[in-house]
Short mmCIF file of C-alpha atoms and ligand atoms in Angstrom, two decimals:
data_model
loop_
_atom_site.label_atom_id
_atom_site.label_comp_id
_atom_site.label_asym_id
_atom_site.label_seq_id
_atom_site.Cartn_x
_atom_site.Cartn_y
_atom_site.Cartn_z
CA UNK Y 1 -46.08 26.72 38.41
CA UNK Y 2 -42.63 26.34 38.35
CA UNK Y 3 -40.89 23.47 39.90
CA UNK Y 4 -38.66 23.33 42.16
CA UNK Y 5 -35.78 21.71 44.67
CA UNK Y 6 -34.68 22.54 48.10
CA UNK Y 7 -31.58 23.78 49.13
CA UNK Y 8 -30.57 24.14 52.82
CA UNK Y 9 -34.22 23.37 53.48
CA UNK Y 10 -35.50 26.22 51.51
CA UNK Y 11 -37.77 26.12 47.96
CA UNK Y 12 -35.63 27.12 44.85
CA UNK Y 13 -36.96 27.38 41.84
CA UNK Y 14 -35.36 26.53 38.42
CA UNK Y 15 -36.16 27.05 34.85
CA UNK Y 16 -35.03 23.54 32.58
CA UNK Y 17 -31.75 23.23 31.12
CA UNK Y 18 -30.19 24.94 34.99
CA UNK Y 19 -27.47 23.33 36.91
CA UNK Y 20 -28.13 23.72 40.70
CA UNK Y 21 -25.77 26.18 40.77
CA UNK Y 22 -27.34 28.42 38.14
CA UNK Y 23 -30.49 27.89 39.74
CA UNK Y 24 -29.18 28.93 43.11
CA UNK Y 25 -27.49 32.11 42.04
CA UNK Y 26 -30.31 33.39 40.40
CA UNK Y 27 -31.91 33.45 44.14
CA UNK Y 28 -28.84 34.91 45.97
CA UNK Y 29 -27.74 31.77 46.94
CA UNK Y 30 -23.95 31.46 47.31
CA UNK Y 31 -22.70 27.68 46.47
CA UNK Y 32 -19.07 28.54 46.66
CA UNK Y 33 -17.39 27.82 43.57
CA UNK Y 34 -14.01 28.60 41.58
CA UNK Y 35 -14.04 27.09 38.56
CA UNK Y 36 -17.66 27.90 37.48
CA UNK Y 37 -17.89 31.92 35.94
CA UNK Y 38 -21.29 32.35 34.70
CA UNK Y 39 -20.46 33.09 31.21
CA UNK Y 40 -18.84 29.92 30.31
CA UNK Y 41 -19.77 26.19 30.03
CA UNK Y 42 -19.14 24.17 33.49
CA UNK Y 43 -15.74 22.76 33.87
CA UNK Y 44 -15.57 20.82 37.26
CA UNK Y 45 -12.78 21.12 38.04
CA UNK Y 46 -12.33 22.22 41.51
CA UNK Y 47 -14.77 20.03 43.52
CA UNK Y 48 -15.71 23.74 45.70
CA UNK Y 49 -19.06 23.72 44.69
CA UNK Y 50 -19.60 20.15 45.46
CA UNK Y 51 -23.03 19.77 47.73
CA UNK Y 52 -25.44 16.68 48.59
CA UNK Y 53 -28.30 16.04 46.52
CA UNK Y 54 -30.72 13.32 47.37
CA UNK Y 55 -27.48 12.16 49.66
CA UNK Y 56 -25.19 12.15 47.04
CA UNK Y 57 -21.94 13.82 46.07
CA UNK Y 58 -22.26 16.25 43.19
CA UNK Y 59 -20.78 19.02 41.93
CA UNK Y 60 -23.42 21.41 41.22
CA UNK Y 61 -22.19 23.69 38.64
CA UNK Y 62 -22.32 20.35 36.35
CA UNK Y 63 -25.78 18.77 37.74
CA UNK Y 64 -28.73 19.85 36.52
CA UNK Y 65 -31.68 20.83 38.84
CA UNK Y 66 -34.66 18.57 38.14
CA UNK Y 67 -37.82 18.88 40.41
CA UNK Y 68 -37.76 17.79 43.86
CA UNK Y 69 -34.23 17.13 44.67
CA UNK Y 70 -33.20 17.66 47.80
CA UNK Y 71 -29.79 19.72 47.74
CA UNK Y 72 -27.42 20.43 51.06
CA UNK Y 73 -24.88 22.87 50.16
CA UNK Y 74 -23.98 24.55 53.97
CA UNK Y 75 -23.23 22.03 56.23
CA UNK Y 76 -20.22 21.31 58.43
CA UNK Y 77 -19.29 18.50 56.21
CA UNK Y 78 -18.98 19.93 53.21
CA UNK Y 79 -17.46 23.16 54.37
CA UNK Y 80 -15.19 20.57 56.10
CA UNK Y 81 -14.56 19.18 52.82
CA UNK Y 82 -14.11 21.82 51.11
CA UNK Y 83 -11.65 23.41 53.42
CA UNK Y 84 -9.23 20.51 52.77
CA UNK Y 85 -10.11 21.13 48.77
CA UNK Y 86 -8.52 24.80 49.71
CA UNK Y 87 -5.66 23.10 51.09
CA UNK Y 88 -4.94 20.95 48.38
CA UNK Y 89 -4.88 24.22 45.97
CA UNK Y 90 -3.05 26.12 48.59
CA UNK Y 91 -0.19 23.59 48.75
CA UNK Y 92 0.12 22.62 44.89
CA UNK Y 93 1.23 26.54 44.15
CA UNK Y 94 3.11 29.19 45.87
CA UNK Y 95 0.19 31.01 46.85
CA UNK Y 96 2.46 33.89 48.84
CA UNK Y 97 0.17 36.14 49.32
CA UNK Y 98 1.38 39.25 51.16
CA UNK Y 99 3.27 40.08 48.09
CA UNK Y 100 0.46 39.06 45.69
CA UNK Y 101 -1.35 41.75 43.49
CA UNK Y 102 -4.24 39.65 42.84
CA UNK Y 103 -4.27 39.69 47.19
CA UNK Y 104 -7.80 40.83 48.20
CA UNK Y 105 -9.54 40.40 44.59
CA UNK Y 106 -8.98 36.83 44.81
CA UNK Y 107 -11.55 34.52 44.99
CA UNK Y 108 -9.55 31.40 46.31
CA UNK Y 109 -8.05 33.64 48.89
CA UNK Y 110 -11.84 35.46 49.57
CA UNK Y 111 -13.08 31.47 49.41
CA UNK Y 112 -11.01 30.16 51.73
CA UNK Y 113 -11.91 33.39 54.08
CA UNK Y 114 -15.23 32.64 54.02
CA UNK Y 115 -14.67 29.11 55.22
CA UNK Y 116 -12.33 30.22 57.93
CA UNK Y 117 -9.49 28.36 56.65
CA UNK Y 118 -6.81 29.44 59.58
CA UNK Y 119 -3.55 26.91 57.71
CA UNK Y 120 -3.01 24.80 54.28
CA UNK Y 121 -2.02 22.36 57.07
CA UNK Y 122 -0.32 19.44 53.93
CA UNK Y 123 2.86 19.70 53.13
CA UNK Y 124 3.98 22.59 50.02
CA UNK Y 125 4.36 21.50 47.15
CA UNK Y 126 6.41 25.01 46.73
CA UNK Y 127 5.95 24.01 42.12
CA UNK Y 128 9.19 26.11 40.35
CA UNK Y 129 7.43 27.18 37.28
CA UNK Y 130 9.21 29.77 35.20
CA UNK Y 131 6.87 33.59 34.59
CA UNK Y 132 6.30 34.45 31.47
CA UNK Y 133 6.94 37.77 31.39
CA UNK Y 134 8.02 37.77 27.80
CA UNK Y 135 4.96 39.91 26.34
CA UNK Y 136 5.22 44.42 27.08
CA UNK Y 137 1.86 44.65 29.02
CA UNK Y 138 1.00 41.47 30.26
CA UNK Y 139 2.39 39.03 33.30
CA UNK Y 140 1.64 35.60 33.90
CA UNK Y 141 2.95 33.97 37.25
CA UNK Y 142 1.99 30.03 37.01
CA UNK Y 143 2.88 29.47 40.44
CA UNK Y 144 -0.19 30.67 41.19
CA UNK Y 145 -2.72 28.85 39.25
CA UNK Y 146 -5.56 26.59 39.81
CA UNK Y 147 -5.89 25.27 36.15
CA UNK Y 148 -9.70 26.61 36.35
CA UNK Y 149 -9.37 27.38 32.44
CA UNK Y 150 -11.86 29.74 32.38
CA UNK Y 151 -8.76 31.70 30.32
CA UNK Y 152 -9.18 28.64 28.30
CA UNK Y 153 -12.50 28.51 28.15
CA UNK Y 154 -12.64 33.07 27.08
CA UNK Y 155 -10.17 32.68 24.92
CA UNK Y 156 -12.00 29.79 22.93
CA UNK Y 157 -15.69 30.50 23.18
CA UNK Y 158 -14.96 34.66 23.95
CA UNK Y 159 -11.87 35.82 21.50
CA UNK Y 160 -11.99 33.01 19.24
CA UNK Y 161 -8.00 32.53 19.81
CA UNK Y 162 -6.96 29.79 21.77
CA UNK Y 163 -3.75 31.77 23.34
CA UNK Y 164 -4.28 29.44 26.26
CA UNK Y 165 -4.22 25.05 27.00
CA UNK Y 166 -4.25 22.67 30.15
CA UNK Y 167 -1.47 20.13 28.79
CA UNK Y 168 -0.15 17.34 30.80
CA UNK Y 169 -0.93 14.83 33.62
CA UNK Y 170 -1.41 14.26 37.06
CA UNK Y 171 -0.06 16.85 38.84
CA UNK Y 172 2.47 17.76 35.88
CA UNK Y 173 -0.67 19.21 34.65
CA UNK Y 174 -0.60 23.17 34.13
CA UNK Y 175 -0.81 26.07 31.68
CA UNK Y 176 0.63 26.31 28.46
CA UNK Y 177 0.04 29.11 26.16
CA UNK Y 178 -0.15 28.30 22.63
CA UNK Y 179 2.46 29.32 20.73
CA UNK Y 180 5.49 27.66 18.82
CA UNK Y 181 8.12 29.90 21.37
CA UNK Y 182 5.13 29.04 24.29
CA UNK Y 183 6.03 32.32 25.17
CA UNK Y 184 2.99 34.79 25.03
CA UNK Y 185 4.56 37.66 23.09
CA UNK Y 186 4.31 35.68 20.45
CA UNK Y 187 0.67 34.66 20.43
CA UNK Y 188 -2.41 37.50 18.81
CA UNK Y 189 -3.73 37.86 22.91
CA UNK Y 190 -4.84 41.35 22.86
CA UNK Y 191 -5.39 43.91 25.97
CA UNK Y 192 -8.88 43.42 25.70
CA UNK Y 193 -9.41 39.93 25.73
CA UNK Y 194 -12.41 38.42 28.01
CA UNK Y 195 -9.46 35.78 28.68
CA UNK Y 196 -7.34 38.52 30.42
CA UNK Y 197 -9.93 39.06 33.16
CA UNK Y 198 -11.46 36.24 34.39
CA UNK Y 199 -8.36 34.81 35.98
CA UNK Y 200 -9.54 34.26 39.88
CA UNK Y 201 -6.50 34.37 41.34
CA UNK Y 202 -3.16 36.30 40.51
CA UNK Y 203 -1.45 34.15 37.41
CA UNK Y 204 -2.51 36.48 35.06
CA UNK Y 205 -1.41 39.96 35.65
CA UNK Y 206 -1.59 43.68 33.89
CA UNK Y 207 2.20 44.65 34.27
CA UNK Y 208 2.95 47.81 35.81
CA UNK Y 209 -1.13 48.30 37.79
CA UNK Y 210 -0.55 46.09 40.63
CA UNK Y 211 -1.08 47.11 44.10
CA UNK Y 212 -3.16 50.25 43.08
CA UNK Y 213 -6.13 49.99 45.26
CA UNK Y 214 -6.09 50.48 48.51
CA UNK Y 215 -5.89 48.22 51.79
CA UNK Y 216 -9.76 48.03 53.09
CA UNK Y 217 -11.28 49.11 49.67
CA UNK Y 218 -10.04 45.64 47.66
CA UNK Y 219 -12.98 43.48 46.31
CA UNK Y 220 -13.06 41.18 49.36
CA UNK Y 221 -12.33 43.87 51.96
CA UNK Y 222 -15.51 45.32 51.94
CA UNK Y 223 -17.54 42.07 51.97
CA UNK Y 224 -17.33 38.43 52.02
CA UNK Y 225 -17.37 36.42 48.54
CA UNK Y 226 -20.39 35.12 49.70
CA UNK Y 227 -21.99 37.99 49.84
CA UNK Y 228 -20.10 39.45 46.40
CA UNK Y 229 -22.13 39.30 42.89
CA UNK Y 230 -19.57 36.99 40.75
CA UNK Y 231 -17.07 39.39 39.73
CA UNK Y 232 -14.09 38.66 37.82
CA UNK Y 233 -11.34 41.47 38.96
CA UNK Y 234 -9.50 41.87 36.05
CA UNK Y 235 -6.23 43.72 35.59
CA UNK Y 236 -7.55 47.53 35.22
CA UNK Y 237 -8.53 47.08 31.73
CA UNK Y 238 -9.92 51.33 32.55
CA UNK Y 239 -7.17 52.89 34.89
CA UNK Y 240 -8.27 54.66 37.37
CA UNK Z 1 -8.95 36.06 98.16
CA UNK Z 2 -8.06 32.60 95.10
CA UNK Z 3 -5.76 34.62 92.09
CA UNK Z 4 -6.30 31.95 88.88
CA UNK Z 5 -2.28 30.83 87.39
CA UNK Z 6 -1.16 32.91 85.06
CA UNK Z 7 -0.21 30.96 81.73
CA UNK Z 8 3.90 30.91 81.09
CA UNK Z 9 4.13 31.84 77.71
CA UNK Z 10 7.47 31.89 75.04
CA UNK Z 11 7.59 33.31 71.70
CA UNK Z 12 10.28 33.46 69.45
CA UNK Z 13 11.38 34.80 65.82
CA UNK Z 14 12.84 32.18 63.47
CA UNK Z 15 12.89 32.53 59.83
CA UNK Z 16 10.82 35.89 61.18
CA UNK Z 17 10.73 39.46 60.66
CA UNK Z 18 10.05 40.55 64.12
CA UNK Z 19 6.66 42.43 61.99
CA UNK Z 20 4.28 39.59 64.14
CA UNK Z 21 6.11 40.46 67.36
CA UNK Z 22 5.57 44.03 66.18
CA UNK Z 23 1.95 43.55 65.44
CA UNK Z 24 1.29 41.27 68.73
CA UNK Z 25 2.48 45.13 70.28
CA UNK Z 26 -0.42 46.41 68.36
CA UNK Z 27 -2.81 45.17 70.75
CA UNK Z 28 -1.36 48.19 73.00
CA UNK Z 29 -3.52 48.78 76.35
CA UNK Z 30 -4.44 45.23 76.16
CA UNK Z 31 -0.82 44.63 76.45
CA UNK Z 32 -1.99 45.40 80.44
CA UNK Z 33 -4.85 43.09 80.61
CA UNK Z 34 -2.32 40.66 79.45
CA UNK Z 35 -0.07 41.24 81.74
CA UNK Z 36 -2.85 39.68 84.37
CA UNK Z 37 -3.42 37.01 82.32
CA UNK Z 38 -0.18 35.67 81.62
CA UNK Z 39 4.12 35.85 82.36
CA UNK Z 40 6.55 35.46 79.88
CA UNK Z 41 9.17 33.22 79.48
CA UNK Z 42 11.57 33.42 76.76
CA UNK Z 43 10.94 36.07 74.19
CA UNK Z 44 12.94 38.37 72.27
CA UNK Z 45 10.94 41.20 74.90
CA UNK Z 46 12.23 39.07 77.84
CA UNK Z 47 16.09 38.28 78.81
CA UNK Z 48 15.48 34.38 79.39
CA UNK Z 49 18.01 32.46 77.21
CA UNK Z 50 16.52 29.11 77.25
CA UNK Z 51 13.12 27.67 76.83
CA UNK Z 52 11.40 26.70 80.48
CA UNK Z 53 8.28 24.85 80.68
CA UNK Z 54 5.61 27.06 79.07
CA UNK Z 55 2.08 26.49 78.77
CA UNK Z 56 2.14 27.88 75.09
CA UNK Z 57 4.77 28.92 72.79
CA UNK Z 58 4.47 31.96 70.28
CA UNK Z 59 6.28 31.57 67.31
CA UNK Z 60 6.98 33.65 63.88
CA UNK Z 61 8.79 33.14 60.93
CA UNK Z 62 9.44 29.66 59.50
CA UNK Z 63 12.90 27.70 59.16
CA UNK Z 64 15.15 28.59 56.80
CA UNK Z 65 18.93 27.28 58.93
CA UNK Z 66 19.70 24.20 61.57
CA UNK Z 67 19.58 26.79 64.99
CA UNK Z 68 15.54 27.63 63.64
CA UNK Z 69 14.82 23.87 63.98
CA UNK Z 70 17.10 22.63 67.02
CA UNK Z 71 14.71 26.10 68.78
CA UNK Z 72 11.74 25.12 67.23
CA UNK Z 73 12.24 21.16 68.96
CA UNK Z 74 13.08 22.74 72.08
CA UNK Z 75 9.57 25.32 71.81
CA UNK Z 76 7.73 21.82 71.44
CA UNK Z 77 9.80 20.02 74.20
CA UNK Z 78 8.56 22.57 76.87
CA UNK Z 79 5.47 23.94 75.59
CA UNK Z 80 1.93 22.26 76.20
CA UNK Z 81 0.27 24.26 72.86
CA UNK Z 82 2.23 26.05 70.05
CA UNK Z 83 1.22 28.67 67.78
CA UNK Z 84 2.05 29.26 64.93
CA UNK Z 85 1.70 33.03 64.17
CA UNK Z 86 1.84 34.63 60.83
CA UNK Z 87 2.09 33.62 57.07
CA UNK Z 88 6.31 32.29 57.85
CA UNK Z 89 4.95 30.46 60.46
CA UNK Z 90 2.38 29.12 58.50
CA UNK Z 91 3.10 28.71 55.18
CA UNK Z 92 7.35 29.57 54.95
CA UNK Z 93 5.75 33.02 53.64
CA UNK Z 94 7.90 34.98 51.66
CA UNK Z 95 11.14 34.15 52.40
CA UNK Z 96 10.14 30.35 50.82
CA UNK Z 97 10.39 32.31 47.34
CA UNK Z 98 13.81 31.22 47.93
CA UNK Z 99 12.89 27.87 47.35
CA UNK Z 100 13.07 27.46 43.84
CA UNK Z 101 16.75 28.60 43.38
CA UNK Z 102 19.54 27.43 44.20
CA UNK Z 103 21.13 27.24 47.97
CA UNK Z 104 24.75 27.57 46.70
CA UNK Z 105 23.75 30.07 43.82
CA UNK Z 106 22.50 32.04 46.31
CA UNK Z 107 25.22 32.19 48.88
CA UNK Z 108 27.99 32.68 45.77
CA UNK Z 109 25.65 35.61 44.73
CA UNK Z 110 25.36 37.54 47.67
CA UNK Z 111 28.77 36.85 49.40
CA UNK Z 112 30.65 36.35 46.29
CA UNK Z 113 29.98 37.15 42.64
CA UNK Z 114 28.24 40.92 43.55
CA UNK Z 115 30.26 42.99 42.22
CA UNK Z 116 31.26 45.61 44.94
CA UNK Z 117 32.50 42.74 47.17
CA UNK Z 118 36.20 42.91 48.41
CA UNK Z 119 37.50 39.31 48.65
CA UNK Z 120 34.34 37.94 49.21
CA UNK Z 121 33.68 34.15 50.81
CA UNK Z 122 31.05 32.11 52.19
CA UNK Z 123 31.52 32.90 55.40
CA UNK Z 124 32.03 29.61 56.53
CA UNK Z 125 32.60 29.40 60.87
CA UNK Z 126 31.13 26.97 62.67
CA UNK Z 127 29.57 29.02 64.96
CA UNK Z 128 26.99 30.28 62.06
CA UNK Z 129 24.21 27.86 61.27
CA UNK Z 130 23.69 26.50 58.21
CA UNK Z 131 20.62 27.15 56.14
CA UNK Z 132 18.57 24.29 54.92
CA UNK Z 133 18.94 23.76 51.27
CA UNK Z 134 14.55 24.94 51.22
CA UNK Z 135 12.90 27.48 53.85
CA UNK Z 136 10.12 25.22 55.22
CA UNK Z 137 6.72 25.85 57.88
CA UNK Z 138 7.01 24.67 61.05
CA UNK Z 139 4.50 22.26 61.12
CA UNK Z 140 6.63 19.89 58.49
CA UNK Z 141 8.67 19.43 61.47
CA UNK Z 142 6.64 19.07 64.79
CA UNK Z 143 2.85 19.00 65.21
CA UNK Z 144 1.64 23.31 66.04
CA UNK Z 145 -1.93 22.86 67.87
CA UNK Z 146 -2.65 26.27 66.29
CA UNK Z 147 -2.28 28.70 63.14
CA UNK Z 148 -2.41 32.87 63.08
CA UNK Z 149 -1.74 33.79 59.40
CA UNK Z 150 -1.60 37.48 57.96
CA UNK Z 151 1.76 38.79 57.01
CA UNK Z 152 1.68 40.12 59.91
CA UNK Z 153 -1.51 39.13 61.74
CA UNK Z 154 -3.64 42.23 62.89
CA UNK Z 155 -3.03 43.25 66.30
CA UNK Z 156 -6.64 42.90 66.36
CA UNK Z 157 -6.63 39.30 65.50
CA UNK Z 158 -3.82 38.40 67.85
CA UNK Z 159 -5.50 40.01 69.92
CA UNK Z 160 -8.58 37.65 69.54
CA UNK Z 161 -7.25 34.80 68.95
CA UNK Z 162 -4.92 34.70 72.39
CA UNK Z 163 -8.09 35.94 74.27
CA UNK Z 164 -9.23 32.32 72.75
CA UNK Z 165 -6.28 30.54 73.89
CA UNK Z 166 -7.01 32.21 77.48
CA UNK Z 167 -10.15 30.23 77.49
CA UNK Z 168 -9.44 28.02 76.25
CA UNK Z 169 -11.41 28.44 72.51
CA UNK Z 170 -9.85 27.30 69.96
CA UNK Z 171 -8.74 30.52 68.40
CA UNK Z 172 -11.24 31.48 65.06
CA UNK Z 173 -10.71 34.63 63.03
CA UNK Z 174 -13.55 35.81 61.06
CA UNK Z 175 -14.72 38.39 58.08
CA UNK Z 176 -12.09 41.34 59.21
CA UNK Z 177 -9.73 39.82 61.21
CA UNK Z 178 -8.71 36.75 58.78
CA UNK Z 179 -5.93 37.93 56.14
CA UNK Z 180 -3.37 36.05 54.29
CA UNK Z 181 -1.86 39.48 53.55
S1 LIG E 301 -3.35 34.04 43.80
FE1 LIG E 301 -4.65 34.83 45.51
S2 LIG E 301 -4.58 32.99 47.06
FE2 LIG E 301 -2.59 32.74 45.27
S3 LIG E 301 -1.45 34.50 46.25
FE3 LIG E 301 -2.97 35.82 45.55
S4 LIG E 301 -3.95 36.55 46.69
FE4 LIG E 301 -2.55 35.05 47.49
S1 LIG E 302 -4.40 31.25 34.69
FE1 LIG E 302 -6.18 31.95 36.46
S2 LIG E 302 -8.27 31.18 34.19
FE2 LIG E 302 -6.28 30.14 33.69
S3 LIG E 302 -6.31 28.53 34.36
FE3 LIG E 302 -5.44 29.08 35.76
S4 LIG E 302 -6.33 30.00 37.47
FE4 LIG E 302 -7.58 29.56 35.69
S1 LIG E 303 -17.29 25.17 40.53
FE1 LIG E 303 -18.46 23.38 40.36
S2 LIG E 303 -16.51 22.13 40.08
FE2 LIG E 303 -15.34 23.99 40.34
#
């Protein structure tokens, strides 16, 4: 018999070493998350996956499952807190979805839809970070970066290239390109790098491929994110 | 027979594109139901010049100049509830993409240095409202009661939100009607 914990009152079996979010996803239960990706080590930065474990707030992507835990996720209080986190992410960047090529395929946007966010609520930061258009095929718009570090992890752990890194402190923390010039064109990034496909938002974009999918047929037009398997839409590798 | 008093509603477009008003008209035949429930005060659709006492003010567009701020304050003073309609009103929208440029440089380029301008001068008549240094969403200047996102919100979303409001509920949008794009 395998060990279980309860998630919102339902028994969830798990294997040794699994985190709460891993075990939950295996059962098809969606816990909101942005920086967690099943193929990578957890990062614990977005805090969207916060649940209560035996009454205490924990990030479910970094908390190991143990037998008998009482986990709550889909509660009004937790979803309120998640909406606040989403609002913070929206005002910290320039999320002008109407002109963003990732709109409809973006996990930040889809999660905000799922949690019914009607407004970003806080005062906007309106950051002004220059885009990097140096590479002939790839565009980077850093003003939409949520510092999830998925590109950093993918480049380091899968591509073995260290193309991206997080740098700076506090609100000054930003994504940088590891080249003496700081420009993507001066790295050994390649179009089939894993790092290019994991960005959950509209930072890493393939040039000249925007707006290819008709409205209504984009990933999160068809189903809410809670019903989608973990999906990281790429700047279309294979062009339709 | 008792008839319920109609809600008095004002609408305006500040730094908007009128797209939210067009989307409002996209509720199509619901407009006939709507005029049974509301009557319009100042609005681009009426000829009333100054906003009167209203139950509801619906505002599209963010704030990009002094006149926008003035009108918004008037709406806040006269309307019991205010709705920010559309992406521009909610977060500044695409016009706020000018926020990382210097205002003087924008004006210089548009009115002065662009090729093809004969004797270009930046307009300086006091009749014209001065642009704000940056574009702002409405809630950074006055309290907003409800937000309806979308660029524009669909007719369906607007109809759902309006019927919620008329029925005395907080407007709520769900899968399929809640969009930021
Ligand atoms: S990255 Fe996502 S949330 Fe941000 S502007 Fe693009 S679609 Fe909107
Ligand atoms: S660029 Fe994308 S993947 Fe990389 S840290 Fe920013 S949001 Fe995450
Ligand atoms: S998914 Fe757990 S903190 Fe981001």
